[in-house]
Tab-separated table of C-alpha atoms in Angstrom:
chain	number	residue	atom	x	y	z
J	1	MET	CA	189.315	120.161	5.137
J	2	LYS	CA	191.863	117.839	3.746
J	3	LYS	CA	190.855	114.510	2.280
J	4	LEU	CA	189.941	111.951	4.980
J	5	PHE	CA	191.938	109.150	3.374
J	6	GLY	CA	195.326	109.396	1.826
J	7	LYS	CA	196.616	107.016	-0.832
J	8	ALA	CA	198.307	104.900	1.828
J	9	ASP	CA	195.058	104.557	3.786
J	10	ILE	CA	193.072	103.446	0.790
J	11	PHE	CA	195.789	100.924	0.029
J	12	ILE	CA	195.511	99.540	3.568
J	13	ILE	CA	191.719	99.405	3.467
J	14	ILE	CA	191.690	97.548	0.165
J	15	SER	CA	194.360	95.098	1.244
J	16	VAL	CA	192.456	94.346	4.461
J	17	LEU	CA	189.270	93.729	2.495
J	18	VAL	CA	191.077	91.481	0.036
J	19	LEU	CA	192.764	89.625	2.877
J	20	SER	CA	189.508	88.924	4.684
J	21	LEU	CA	187.875	87.816	1.449
J	22	LEU	CA	190.771	85.434	0.852
J	23	LEU	CA	190.227	83.990	4.313
J	24	PHE	CA	186.602	83.328	3.455
J	25	ILE	CA	187.253	81.664	0.122
J	26	PRO	CA	188.405	78.220	1.357
J	27	GLY	CA	185.187	77.973	3.356
J	28	ILE	CA	183.095	78.861	0.342
J	29	PHE	CA	184.784	76.257	-1.829
J	30	ASN	CA	184.530	73.510	0.776
J	31	ASN	CA	180.878	74.158	1.357
J	32	ASN	CA	179.928	73.608	-2.232
J	33	ASN	CA	181.035	70.005	-2.435
J	34	LEU	CA	178.539	67.252	-1.697
J	35	ILE	CA	180.410	64.850	0.553
J	36	ALA	CA	178.630	61.626	1.419
J	37	THR	CA	179.835	59.760	4.496
J	38	VAL	CA	179.045	56.082	4.998
J	39	TYR	CA	179.141	54.815	8.581
J	40	SER	CA	179.086	51.205	9.679
J	41	ASP	CA	178.725	50.558	13.414
J	42	GLY	CA	179.506	54.219	14.020
J	43	GLU	CA	182.832	54.095	12.143
J	44	ILE	CA	183.379	55.961	8.880
J	45	ILE	CA	183.992	53.361	6.176
J	46	GLU	CA	183.809	55.579	3.127
J	47	GLU	CA	183.768	59.274	2.239
J	48	ILE	CA	182.703	60.113	-1.289
J	49	ASN	CA	182.756	63.466	-3.048
J	50	LEU	CA	179.536	63.078	-5.004
J	51	ASN	CA	180.416	65.935	-7.355
J	52	GLU	CA	183.391	63.991	-8.620
J	53	VAL	CA	181.708	60.656	-9.273
J	54	GLU	CA	182.109	60.038	-13.013
J	55	VAL	CA	181.145	56.379	-13.302
J	56	PRO	CA	178.177	55.097	-11.271
J	57	ARG	CA	179.142	52.258	-8.965
J	58	THR	CA	177.606	49.926	-6.411
J	59	PHE	CA	179.337	48.632	-3.316
J	60	SER	CA	178.382	46.408	-0.445
J	61	PRO	CA	179.494	47.477	3.056
J	62	LYS	CA	177.936	44.324	4.522
J	63	ASP	CA	176.436	41.176	3.053
J	64	GLY	CA	173.029	41.863	1.599
J	65	THR	CA	173.290	45.644	1.818
J	66	GLU	CA	174.140	47.611	-1.303
J	67	ILE	CA	174.818	51.282	-1.824
J	68	THR	CA	174.739	52.898	-5.260
J	69	VAL	CA	176.637	56.084	-6.059
J	70	GLU	CA	176.074	58.314	-9.073
J	71	LYS	CA	177.156	61.836	-9.906
J	72	ASP	CA	175.643	64.142	-7.259
J	73	ARG	CA	173.610	61.433	-5.509
J	74	ILE	CA	173.744	58.262	-3.416
J	75	ARG	CA	171.239	55.693	-2.125
J	76	PHE	CA	170.689	52.286	-0.566
J	77	SER	CA	169.897	49.953	-3.455
J	78	ALA	CA	169.560	46.596	-1.702
J	79	ALA	CA	168.785	45.573	1.880
J	80	CYS	CA	168.492	42.339	3.778
J	81	CYS	CA	165.551	43.290	5.997
J	82	LYS	CA	161.915	43.023	5.059
J	83	ASP	CA	160.744	46.591	5.513
J	84	GLU	CA	163.533	48.093	3.367
J	85	LEU	CA	163.089	51.507	4.926
J	86	CYS	CA	166.578	52.513	3.844
J	87	ILE	CA	165.704	51.902	0.184
J	88	GLY	CA	162.494	53.827	0.727
J	89	SER	CA	164.565	56.884	1.672
J	90	GLY	CA	165.512	57.102	-2.013
J	91	TRP	CA	168.319	59.188	-3.455
J	92	LEU	CA	170.202	61.536	-1.178
J	93	SER	CA	171.357	64.599	-3.077
J	94	LYS	CA	171.214	67.487	-0.608
J	95	LYS	CA	173.253	68.521	2.376
J	96	GLY	CA	172.007	67.200	5.687
J	97	GLN	CA	170.082	64.262	4.199
J	98	THR	CA	170.417	60.910	5.931
J	99	ALA	CA	169.375	57.344	5.190
J	100	ALA	CA	169.940	54.468	7.575
J	101	CYS	CA	169.711	50.714	7.698
J	102	LEU	CA	169.014	50.097	11.389
J	103	PRO	CA	169.367	46.280	11.418
J	104	GLU	CA	172.818	46.421	9.781
J	105	ARG	CA	173.788	49.664	11.548
J	106	ILE	CA	174.778	51.432	8.332
J	107	VAL	CA	174.165	55.151	7.870
J	108	ILE	CA	174.696	57.414	4.863
J	109	THR	CA	174.736	61.167	5.426
J	110	ILE	CA	175.600	64.084	3.228
J	111	LYS	CA	177.772	66.426	5.230
J	112	GLY	CA	176.962	70.023	5.907
J	113	THR	CA	173.762	71.938	6.174
J	114	ASP	CA	171.512	73.357	3.551
J	115	LYS	CA	169.093	75.703	5.232
J	116	THR	CA	168.658	73.758	8.428
J	117	ASP	CA	171.116	72.641	11.098
J	118	MET	CA	169.098	69.585	12.137
J	119	MET	CA	165.771	67.980	11.342
J	120	THR	CA	163.069	66.995	13.840
J	121	TYR	CA	160.823	64.093	12.850
Y	1	MET	CA	198.824	121.988	29.251
Y	2	CYS	CA	197.511	119.249	27.109
Y	3	ARG	CA	195.386	121.708	25.270
Y	4	ASN	CA	198.451	123.725	24.469
Y	5	ARG	CA	200.294	120.765	23.152
Y	6	CYS	CA	197.357	119.697	21.048
Y	7	SER	CA	196.866	123.065	19.531
Y	8	ALA	CA	200.564	123.244	18.912
Y	9	LEU	CA	200.368	119.946	17.069
Y	10	ARG	CA	197.440	121.139	15.017
Y	11	ASN	CA	199.303	124.240	14.091
Y	12	THR	CA	202.424	122.548	12.959
Y	13	ASN	CA	200.955	119.764	10.866
Y	14	ASN	CA	197.229	119.770	10.342
Y	15	GLY	CA	197.161	117.314	7.415
Y	16	ASN	CA	199.349	114.703	9.087
Y	17	LYS	CA	197.194	114.643	12.196
Y	18	LEU	CA	194.057	113.884	10.215
Y	19	ASN	CA	195.870	111.092	8.476
Y	20	THR	CA	197.085	109.622	11.751
Y	21	LYS	CA	193.513	109.615	13.054
Y	22	ALA	CA	192.206	107.938	9.929
Y	23	LEU	CA	195.036	105.457	10.032
Y	24	ILE	CA	194.239	104.497	13.609
Y	25	ALA	CA	190.551	104.121	12.749
Y	26	VAL	CA	191.326	101.978	9.740
Y	27	THR	CA	193.746	99.812	11.682
Y	28	VAL	CA	191.215	99.252	14.440
Y	29	CYS	CA	188.588	98.314	11.870
Y	30	ALA	CA	191.020	95.988	10.162
Y	31	VAL	CA	191.952	94.241	13.383
Y	32	LEU	CA	188.277	93.844	14.288
Y	33	LEU	CA	187.470	92.477	10.861
Y	34	ILE	CA	190.294	89.979	10.965
Y	35	CYS	CA	189.240	88.902	14.454
Y	36	ILE	CA	185.680	88.318	13.299
Y	37	VAL	CA	186.821	86.310	10.302
Y	38	LEU	CA	189.272	84.297	12.380
Y	39	THR	CA	186.808	83.446	15.151
Y	40	ASP	CA	184.331	82.398	12.512
Y	41	LEU	CA	186.960	80.167	10.938
Y	42	VAL	CA	188.055	78.735	14.263
Y	43	GLN	CA	184.452	78.137	15.236
Y	44	SER	CA	183.648	76.271	12.054
Y	45	ARG	CA	186.873	74.278	12.377
Y	46	SER	CA	186.029	73.293	15.919
Y	47	GLU	CA	182.753	71.742	14.821
Y	48	TYR	CA	182.701	67.985	15.216
Y	49	SER	CA	179.866	66.139	13.553
Y	50	SER	CA	179.094	62.468	13.244
Y	51	THR	CA	176.262	60.030	12.822
Y	52	THR	CA	175.724	56.716	14.534
Y	53	ILE	CA	173.037	54.248	15.461
Y	54	ALA	CA	172.128	53.978	19.131
Y	55	MET	CA	168.976	53.114	21.066
Y	56	GLY	CA	167.669	51.504	17.883
Y	57	THR	CA	167.624	54.789	15.996
Y	58	VAL	CA	169.798	57.226	14.063
Y	59	VAL	CA	171.737	59.686	16.213
Y	60	ASN	CA	173.347	62.825	14.751
Y	61	PHE	CA	175.887	64.838	16.708
Y	62	ARG	CA	177.039	68.368	15.896
Y	63	LEU	CA	179.339	69.577	18.629
Y	64	PHE	CA	180.933	73.048	18.826
Y	65	GLY	CA	183.859	73.545	21.170
Y	66	SER	CA	186.907	71.532	22.147
Y	67	ASP	CA	187.514	67.788	22.464
Y	68	GLY	CA	184.710	66.917	20.037
Y	69	GLU	CA	185.941	63.438	19.252
Y	70	GLN	CA	186.388	62.494	22.875
Y	71	THR	CA	183.018	63.983	23.822
Y	72	GLU	CA	181.316	61.999	21.081
Y	73	LEU	CA	182.729	58.737	22.470
Y	74	GLY	CA	181.369	59.600	25.896
Y	75	LEU	CA	177.989	60.477	24.421
Y	76	LYS	CA	177.756	57.131	22.653
Y	77	GLU	CA	178.433	55.368	25.938
Y	78	ASN	CA	175.870	57.578	27.625
Y	79	LEU	CA	173.221	56.574	25.054
Y	80	THR	CA	173.989	52.886	25.421
Y	81	GLU	CA	173.663	53.271	29.167
Y	82	THR	CA	170.297	55.048	28.784
Y	83	GLU	CA	169.046	52.098	26.787
Y	84	GLU	CA	170.639	49.147	28.535
Y	85	ALA	CA	170.682	50.251	32.157
Y	86	LEU	CA	167.586	52.436	32.336
Y	87	LEU	CA	164.819	52.532	29.770
Y	88	SER	CA	164.689	49.561	27.424
Y	89	HIS	CA	161.855	47.130	28.068
Y	90	ARG	CA	163.721	44.492	26.063
Y	91	LYS	CA	167.204	44.533	27.613
Y	92	GLU	CA	167.395	42.366	30.700
Y	93	ASN	CA	168.820	44.232	33.706
Y	94	SER	CA	167.478	47.601	32.604
Y	95	ASP	CA	165.395	49.407	35.221
Y	96	ILE	CA	162.217	49.201	33.152
Y	97	TYR	CA	162.757	45.533	32.323
Y	98	ARG	CA	163.128	44.724	36.021
Y	99	VAL	CA	160.052	46.777	36.955
Y	100	ASN	CA	157.994	44.893	34.350
Y	101	ALA	CA	159.370	41.507	35.383
Y	102	ALA	CA	158.365	42.163	38.997
Y	103	SER	CA	155.043	43.932	38.414
Y	104	GLY	CA	153.074	44.211	41.629
Y	105	SER	CA	156.100	44.625	43.865
Y	106	ALA	CA	158.551	47.426	44.586
Y	107	VAL	CA	161.658	47.504	42.413
Y	108	SER	CA	164.581	49.740	43.217
Y	109	VAL	CA	165.760	51.739	40.220
Y	110	SER	CA	168.005	54.704	39.527
Y	111	LYS	CA	166.924	58.192	40.493
Y	112	GLU	CA	166.979	59.173	36.832
Y	113	THR	CA	164.498	56.469	35.849
Y	114	VAL	CA	162.167	57.639	38.608
Y	115	ASP	CA	162.396	61.196	37.270
Y	116	PHE	CA	161.563	60.138	33.716
Y	117	ILE	CA	158.611	58.065	34.929
Y	118	ALA	CA	157.401	60.931	37.126
Y	119	THR	CA	157.468	63.364	34.193
Y	120	ALA	CA	155.555	60.927	31.974
Y	121	LEU	CA	152.955	60.268	34.699
Y	122	GLU	CA	152.448	63.994	35.129
Y	123	VAL	CA	151.603	64.345	31.427
Y	124	SER	CA	149.305	61.273	31.551
Y	125	LYS	CA	147.394	62.819	34.411
Y	126	LYS	CA	146.971	66.181	32.672
Y	127	CYS	CA	145.927	64.776	29.277
Y	128	GLY	CA	143.196	62.502	30.609
Y	129	GLY	CA	145.205	59.348	30.071
Y	130	VAL	CA	145.290	59.322	26.254
Y	131	PHE	CA	149.055	59.196	26.615
Y	132	ASP	CA	150.187	56.606	29.143
Y	133	ILE	CA	153.442	54.743	29.776
Y	134	THR	CA	151.571	51.709	31.143
Y	135	VAL	CA	150.659	50.703	27.578
Y	136	GLY	CA	153.324	47.974	27.454
Y	137	ASN	CA	150.827	45.157	26.932
Y	138	LEU	CA	149.114	47.081	24.154
Y	139	THR	CA	152.250	48.008	22.218
Y	140	LYS	CA	153.354	44.369	22.448
Y	141	LEU	CA	150.108	43.331	20.717
Y	142	TRP	CA	150.491	45.769	17.814
Y	143	ASP	CA	154.289	45.362	17.657
Y	144	PHE	CA	154.803	48.288	15.252
Y	145	GLY	CA	158.032	47.911	13.341
Y	146	GLY	CA	158.566	44.440	14.836
Y	147	ASP	CA	158.298	40.989	13.339
Y	148	ASN	CA	154.734	40.407	14.543
Y	149	GLN	CA	153.026	43.672	13.639
Y	150	ARG	CA	149.324	43.084	13.075
Y	151	ILE	CA	145.851	44.299	13.995
Y	152	PRO	CA	145.028	42.581	17.303
Y	153	ASP	CA	141.566	41.094	18.015
Y	154	GLU	CA	139.118	43.306	19.879
Y	155	GLU	CA	139.201	40.914	22.833
Y	156	GLU	CA	142.974	41.051	23.022
Y	157	ILE	CA	142.859	44.835	23.061
Y	158	ALA	CA	140.135	44.873	25.708
Y	159	LYS	CA	142.235	42.577	27.884
Y	160	ALA	CA	145.424	44.585	27.423
Y	161	ILE	CA	143.693	47.882	28.089
Y	162	GLU	CA	142.606	46.649	31.521
Y	163	THR	CA	146.247	46.878	32.569
Y	164	VAL	CA	146.633	50.465	31.294
Y	165	SER	CA	146.400	52.843	34.225
Y	166	HIS	CA	148.980	55.473	35.073
Y	167	SER	CA	147.353	56.094	38.454
Y	168	SER	CA	148.335	52.650	39.714
Y	169	VAL	CA	152.048	53.366	39.275
Y	170	LYS	CA	153.572	54.406	42.603
Y	171	ILE	CA	157.000	55.952	42.848
Y	172	THR	CA	159.362	56.972	45.615
Y	173	ASP	CA	162.821	58.512	45.197
Y	174	THR	CA	164.383	55.218	44.198
Y	175	THR	CA	161.592	52.670	43.752
Y	176	VAL	CA	158.768	51.964	41.346
Y	177	ILE	CA	155.713	49.798	41.969
Y	178	THR	CA	153.343	48.921	39.161
Y	179	ALA	CA	150.085	47.007	39.386
Y	180	ASN	CA	150.181	43.259	38.935
Y	181	GLY	CA	150.390	42.351	35.262
Y	182	GLN	CA	151.033	45.937	34.241
Y	183	SER	CA	153.788	46.677	31.740
Y	184	LEU	CA	155.665	49.944	31.235
Y	185	ASP	CA	156.751	51.113	27.779
Y	186	LEU	CA	158.854	54.278	27.798
Y	187	GLY	CA	159.292	54.195	24.029
Y	188	ALA	CA	157.377	57.446	23.628
Y	189	VAL	CA	159.742	59.362	25.937
Y	190	GLY	CA	162.991	57.397	25.569
Y	191	LYS	CA	164.602	59.632	22.951
Y	192	GLY	CA	163.727	62.800	24.847
Y	193	ALA	CA	164.988	61.273	28.093
Y	194	ALA	CA	168.230	60.491	26.264
Y	195	CYS	CA	168.448	64.189	25.287
Y	196	ASP	CA	168.085	65.187	28.956
Y	197	ARG	CA	170.853	62.807	29.989
Y	198	ILE	CA	173.068	64.083	27.180
Y	199	ARG	CA	172.609	67.658	28.386
Y	200	ASN	CA	173.858	66.624	31.831
Y	201	TYR	CA	176.804	64.869	30.266
Y	202	LEU	CA	177.733	67.822	28.038
Y	203	SER	CA	177.833	70.253	30.956
Y	204	ALA	CA	180.923	68.440	32.229
Y	205	THR	CA	182.728	68.632	28.856
Y	206	ARG	CA	184.413	71.436	26.924
Y	207	THR	CA	181.461	71.724	24.545
Y	208	ASP	CA	180.230	75.294	24.021
Y	209	SER	CA	177.198	74.498	21.942
Y	210	ALA	CA	175.686	71.446	20.317
Y	211	VAL	CA	172.697	70.193	18.428
Y	212	ILE	CA	171.996	66.490	18.772
Y	213	SER	CA	169.248	64.428	17.217
Y	214	VAL	CA	168.280	61.170	18.891
Y	215	GLY	CA	165.973	59.710	16.256
Y	216	GLY	CA	164.423	63.093	15.526
Y	217	SER	CA	164.099	64.267	19.140
Y	218	LEU	CA	166.508	67.158	19.494
Y	219	LEU	CA	168.677	68.681	22.177
Y	220	LEU	CA	169.882	72.233	21.511
Y	221	TYR	CA	172.695	72.941	23.931
Y	222	GLY	CA	174.452	76.235	24.672
Y	223	ASN	CA	173.899	79.764	23.405
Y	224	ARG	CA	174.293	79.124	19.710
Y	225	SER	CA	171.004	79.340	17.852
Y	226	PHE	CA	170.119	76.679	15.313
Y	227	ASN	CA	167.772	76.426	12.359
Y	228	ILE	CA	165.626	73.392	13.038
Y	229	GLY	CA	163.780	71.860	10.097
Y	230	ILE	CA	160.389	70.263	10.724
Y	231	VAL	CA	160.050	67.232	8.497
Y	232	ASN	CA	157.539	67.321	5.665
Y	233	PRO	CA	155.080	64.546	6.636
Y	234	GLU	CA	154.822	63.597	2.961
Y	235	ASN	CA	158.560	63.410	2.244
Y	236	ASP	CA	160.917	62.527	5.065
Y	237	THR	CA	164.036	63.949	3.413
Y	238	GLU	CA	162.590	67.478	3.153
Y	239	SER	CA	161.482	70.032	5.708
Y	240	MET	CA	158.243	72.026	5.486
Y	241	GLY	CA	159.285	74.799	7.841
Y	242	THR	CA	162.025	75.930	10.164
Y	243	LEU	CA	162.299	77.067	13.763
Y	244	LYS	CA	165.140	79.281	14.961
Y	245	LEU	CA	165.862	78.141	18.513
Y	246	SER	CA	168.559	77.809	21.145
Y	247	ASP	CA	169.021	76.011	24.457
Y	248	THR	CA	165.901	73.851	24.433
Y	249	CYS	CA	164.479	70.494	23.353
Y	250	VAL	CA	162.335	69.706	20.323
Y	251	SER	CA	160.226	66.595	19.643
Y	252	THR	CA	157.907	65.670	16.831
Y	253	SER	CA	155.200	63.015	16.714
Y	254	GLY	CA	153.615	62.100	13.412
Y	255	ASP	CA	151.602	59.355	11.794
Y	256	TYR	CA	154.179	58.976	8.981
Y	257	GLU	CA	156.927	57.574	11.248
Y	258	ARG	CA	155.870	53.981	11.671
Y	259	PHE	CA	152.763	52.415	10.203
Y	260	PHE	CA	151.421	49.510	8.198
Y	261	VAL	CA	148.606	49.231	5.712
Y	262	GLU	CA	146.031	46.474	5.861
Y	263	GLY	CA	143.056	46.422	3.526
Y	264	ASP	CA	142.560	50.052	2.633
Y	265	LYS	CA	143.319	51.354	6.097
Y	266	THR	CA	146.589	52.714	7.458
Y	267	TYR	CA	147.521	51.892	11.045
Y	268	HIS	CA	150.129	54.234	12.521
Y	269	HIS	CA	152.083	53.672	15.717
Y	270	ILE	CA	150.699	56.384	18.007
Y	271	LEU	CA	148.166	54.518	20.120
Y	272	ASN	CA	145.435	56.237	22.075
Y	273	ALA	CA	145.893	54.598	25.479
Y	274	ARG	CA	142.194	54.975	26.223
Y	275	THR	CA	140.952	53.133	23.115
Y	276	GLY	CA	143.891	50.845	22.379
Y	277	TYR	CA	143.797	51.847	18.702
Y	278	PRO	CA	145.882	54.299	16.667
Y	279	ALA	CA	144.862	57.872	17.461
Y	280	GLU	CA	142.237	59.278	15.106
Y	281	SER	CA	143.489	62.736	14.353
Y	282	ASN	CA	143.242	65.448	11.745
Y	283	LEU	CA	146.912	66.134	12.424
Y	284	SER	CA	149.890	64.908	10.423
Y	285	SER	CA	152.399	65.920	13.043
Y	286	VAL	CA	152.943	67.956	16.188
Y	287	THR	CA	156.325	69.475	17.049
Y	288	VAL	CA	156.748	70.494	20.683
Y	289	VAL	CA	159.423	72.857	21.998
Y	290	CYS	CA	160.222	72.932	25.711
Y	291	GLY	CA	163.142	72.824	28.118
Y	292	SER	CA	162.887	69.147	29.013
Y	293	GLY	CA	163.395	66.435	26.407
Y	294	THR	CA	161.308	63.899	28.305
Y	295	LEU	CA	158.501	66.410	28.563
Y	296	SER	CA	158.639	67.484	24.912
Y	297	ASP	CA	158.543	63.829	23.825
Y	298	ALA	CA	155.574	63.064	26.082
Y	299	LEU	CA	153.746	66.250	25.083
Y	300	SER	CA	154.204	65.750	21.333
Y	301	THR	CA	152.633	62.286	21.620
Y	302	ALA	CA	149.829	63.510	23.887
Y	303	CYS	CA	149.089	66.508	21.647
Y	304	PHE	CA	148.977	64.347	18.533
Y	305	ILE	CA	146.303	62.177	20.183
Y	306	LEU	CA	144.373	65.077	21.739
Y	307	GLY	CA	144.117	67.207	18.616
Y	308	TYR	CA	144.618	70.948	18.334
Y	309	ASN	CA	142.147	72.519	20.784
Y	310	ASP	CA	142.801	70.312	23.806
Y	311	SER	CA	146.525	70.481	23.144
Y	312	LEU	CA	146.580	74.239	23.678
Y	313	VAL	CA	145.384	73.747	27.255
Y	314	LEU	CA	147.882	70.978	27.917
Y	315	LEU	CA	150.816	72.940	26.463
Y	316	LYS	CA	149.988	75.934	28.688
Y	317	GLU	CA	150.125	73.715	31.768
Y	318	PHE	CA	153.698	72.775	30.955
Y	319	ASP	CA	154.799	76.112	29.508
Y	320	ALA	CA	155.538	74.474	26.167
Y	321	GLU	CA	155.106	75.683	22.576
Y	322	ALA	CA	154.165	73.756	19.453
Y	323	VAL	CA	153.789	73.659	15.679
Y	324	PHE	CA	150.766	71.716	14.395
Y	325	VAL	CA	150.734	70.353	10.853
Y	326	PHE	CA	147.243	69.289	9.775
Y	327	LYS	CA	146.335	66.637	7.224
Y	328	ASP	CA	144.881	69.330	4.938
Y	329	LYS	CA	148.375	70.888	4.853
Y	330	THR	CA	147.489	73.887	6.993
Y	331	VAL	CA	149.828	74.852	9.818
Y	332	ARG	CA	149.191	76.407	13.220
Y	333	VAL	CA	151.817	77.744	15.598
Y	334	THR	CA	151.452	78.678	19.280
Y	335	ASP	CA	152.072	82.342	20.187
Y	336	GLY	CA	155.562	81.810	21.576
Y	337	LEU	CA	156.840	80.388	18.299
Y	338	GLU	CA	155.182	82.824	15.914
Y	339	LYS	CA	158.337	84.869	15.378
Y	340	LYS	CA	160.636	81.844	15.325
Y	341	PHE	CA	158.774	79.795	12.749
Y	342	THR	CA	159.203	80.143	8.980
Y	343	LEU	CA	157.190	78.177	6.457
Y	344	THR	CA	159.568	76.989	3.738
Y	345	ASP	CA	157.430	74.631	1.663
Y	346	GLU	CA	154.894	76.539	-0.380
Y	347	SER	CA	152.475	73.639	-0.606
Y	348	PHE	CA	151.646	74.246	3.089
Y	349	VAL	CA	149.691	77.295	4.290
Y	350	MET	CA	149.338	78.997	7.647
Y	351	ALA	CA	145.798	78.590	9.007
Y	352	GLU	CA	143.833	81.818	9.479
C-alpha cells in the first residue's frame, strides 16, 4: 500500500484546520471582554468595556441615580427610592449579571453568558 | 464495462487513484468543517439580546433568527398590552381592573384573560385553595413592595379572607363574574401569562429560537436548548444549579424575592390564601418546568405554599416537573428533571 496522504494532502488538511481556527479566534477574543450595557427606558445609553476601565468613575443617568464603574466591575451607588434594591444587588462582575432600578427604569447588564443562558428567580 | 474501466485505471496508475480518493475525502471534510464553523458564526451573529423594564419588572430578550430588532419592538408592545389591556389590577381599562370595579356583575373581557383566569382557577381547585387569584383584598393589605407595606391587624385579615374564594368566580368564553366585593390579583401568574402571549407573538415572526425572562419567569422558544440557572436563594446574582431545557416555560417562587423584616420576623410576599399570612414553608424556592407559562407560575406559587410532599401530587396532575430548594440547603428534583439538572454550587447538596 502506498501512503494514504501525500504531501499535498497534508498541506490541505493543515491549511483547512488553520483556517477554521482563524475563523474561531474573533469569537474567542470577543467573548473574553466584560461589556456592561446601561439601559434607560429600554434604550442603550452607555456601553462600557469593564476590562479597559483604568480610572474609577461615577456617572448619573438620571437625577438621584448614580452608577460607579471600576476595573472589571460596575454597580448602582446611589438611588432615589427607599428600598434601594439596585444598590443591594452590589457589584456586577460576571457575564449575565443584571441590576435594575425599577422606579427610574434603569438597567445594567453584563453582556454574554457565563455558564447559563438565562436565570430563573 | 465499468469494471473493466476501473481495473484499467487501477492498472495504469495505482498511486494516483489512492491520492484522488484521499483528496476527495479531505475536501469533503474541509467543506463540512467550514460549513459548521460558518453556521456557528452566522448563528451567533444573528443573536439579538436586550434588556428592558416592562410590567414593573426586568425583561431580558435573547432572540435567535432574523429581524431581531424589529421583533423586540413588537415584544415590548406585546408586554405593555398584557399589562395595560389585560392583567394589571392598577391600570384603569385593563380587563382585571374592570372586573374588580364591577364585582358582582358580569364583565366582558378578552378571550385571553378568560384563559389565564381559567388556568389559575384550575390550580386553585387542585391545591385546596392555598393558591388563589381572588386574594386581591389581602395583597392590598400587605402591599409587599409598595408604599404601605405592613403587617395587617388580625381583624383586617379575617375580613379580607372572607372575600377569598376561587369557587365563586364564574367564567364564560368572554365574560367573568366575581362575587360582590371580591378582588382579583393575577400578580402570581402575570409574568407566566406574558410568556404565553410572547410565544404566540413569536410564532408569527422570523425567530428560530429564543429565551426570554419576564422578571425571572422564562419562555424557552424553538428547538435550541438553553442552560437555565436557578438563582441561589442566598445570593441573587449567582445560580445554585442549572437545567438544560428547550421549548418550555420555567417559573420560580421563593421567599427571598420580596419581603420585609419587622421585629425579628421576616415576612415574605407569598401569601397562603387560606390563612392570609405568608406561607410557612421549609422551602427556599420551587422552580417549576411545564409547557404553559401561566401554569408554571401558578404551580410554583402553589408548590411553595404546599411544601414538598403535597406538591408532588399537584405536579403530577398537571404533568409538570420541579426543583425544590430547601432552607437547609438540600435539593430535590422530580424524576423528569433528574438528567437535566446539575448542581453547580457546592454548598448545596442533593437530598437522599
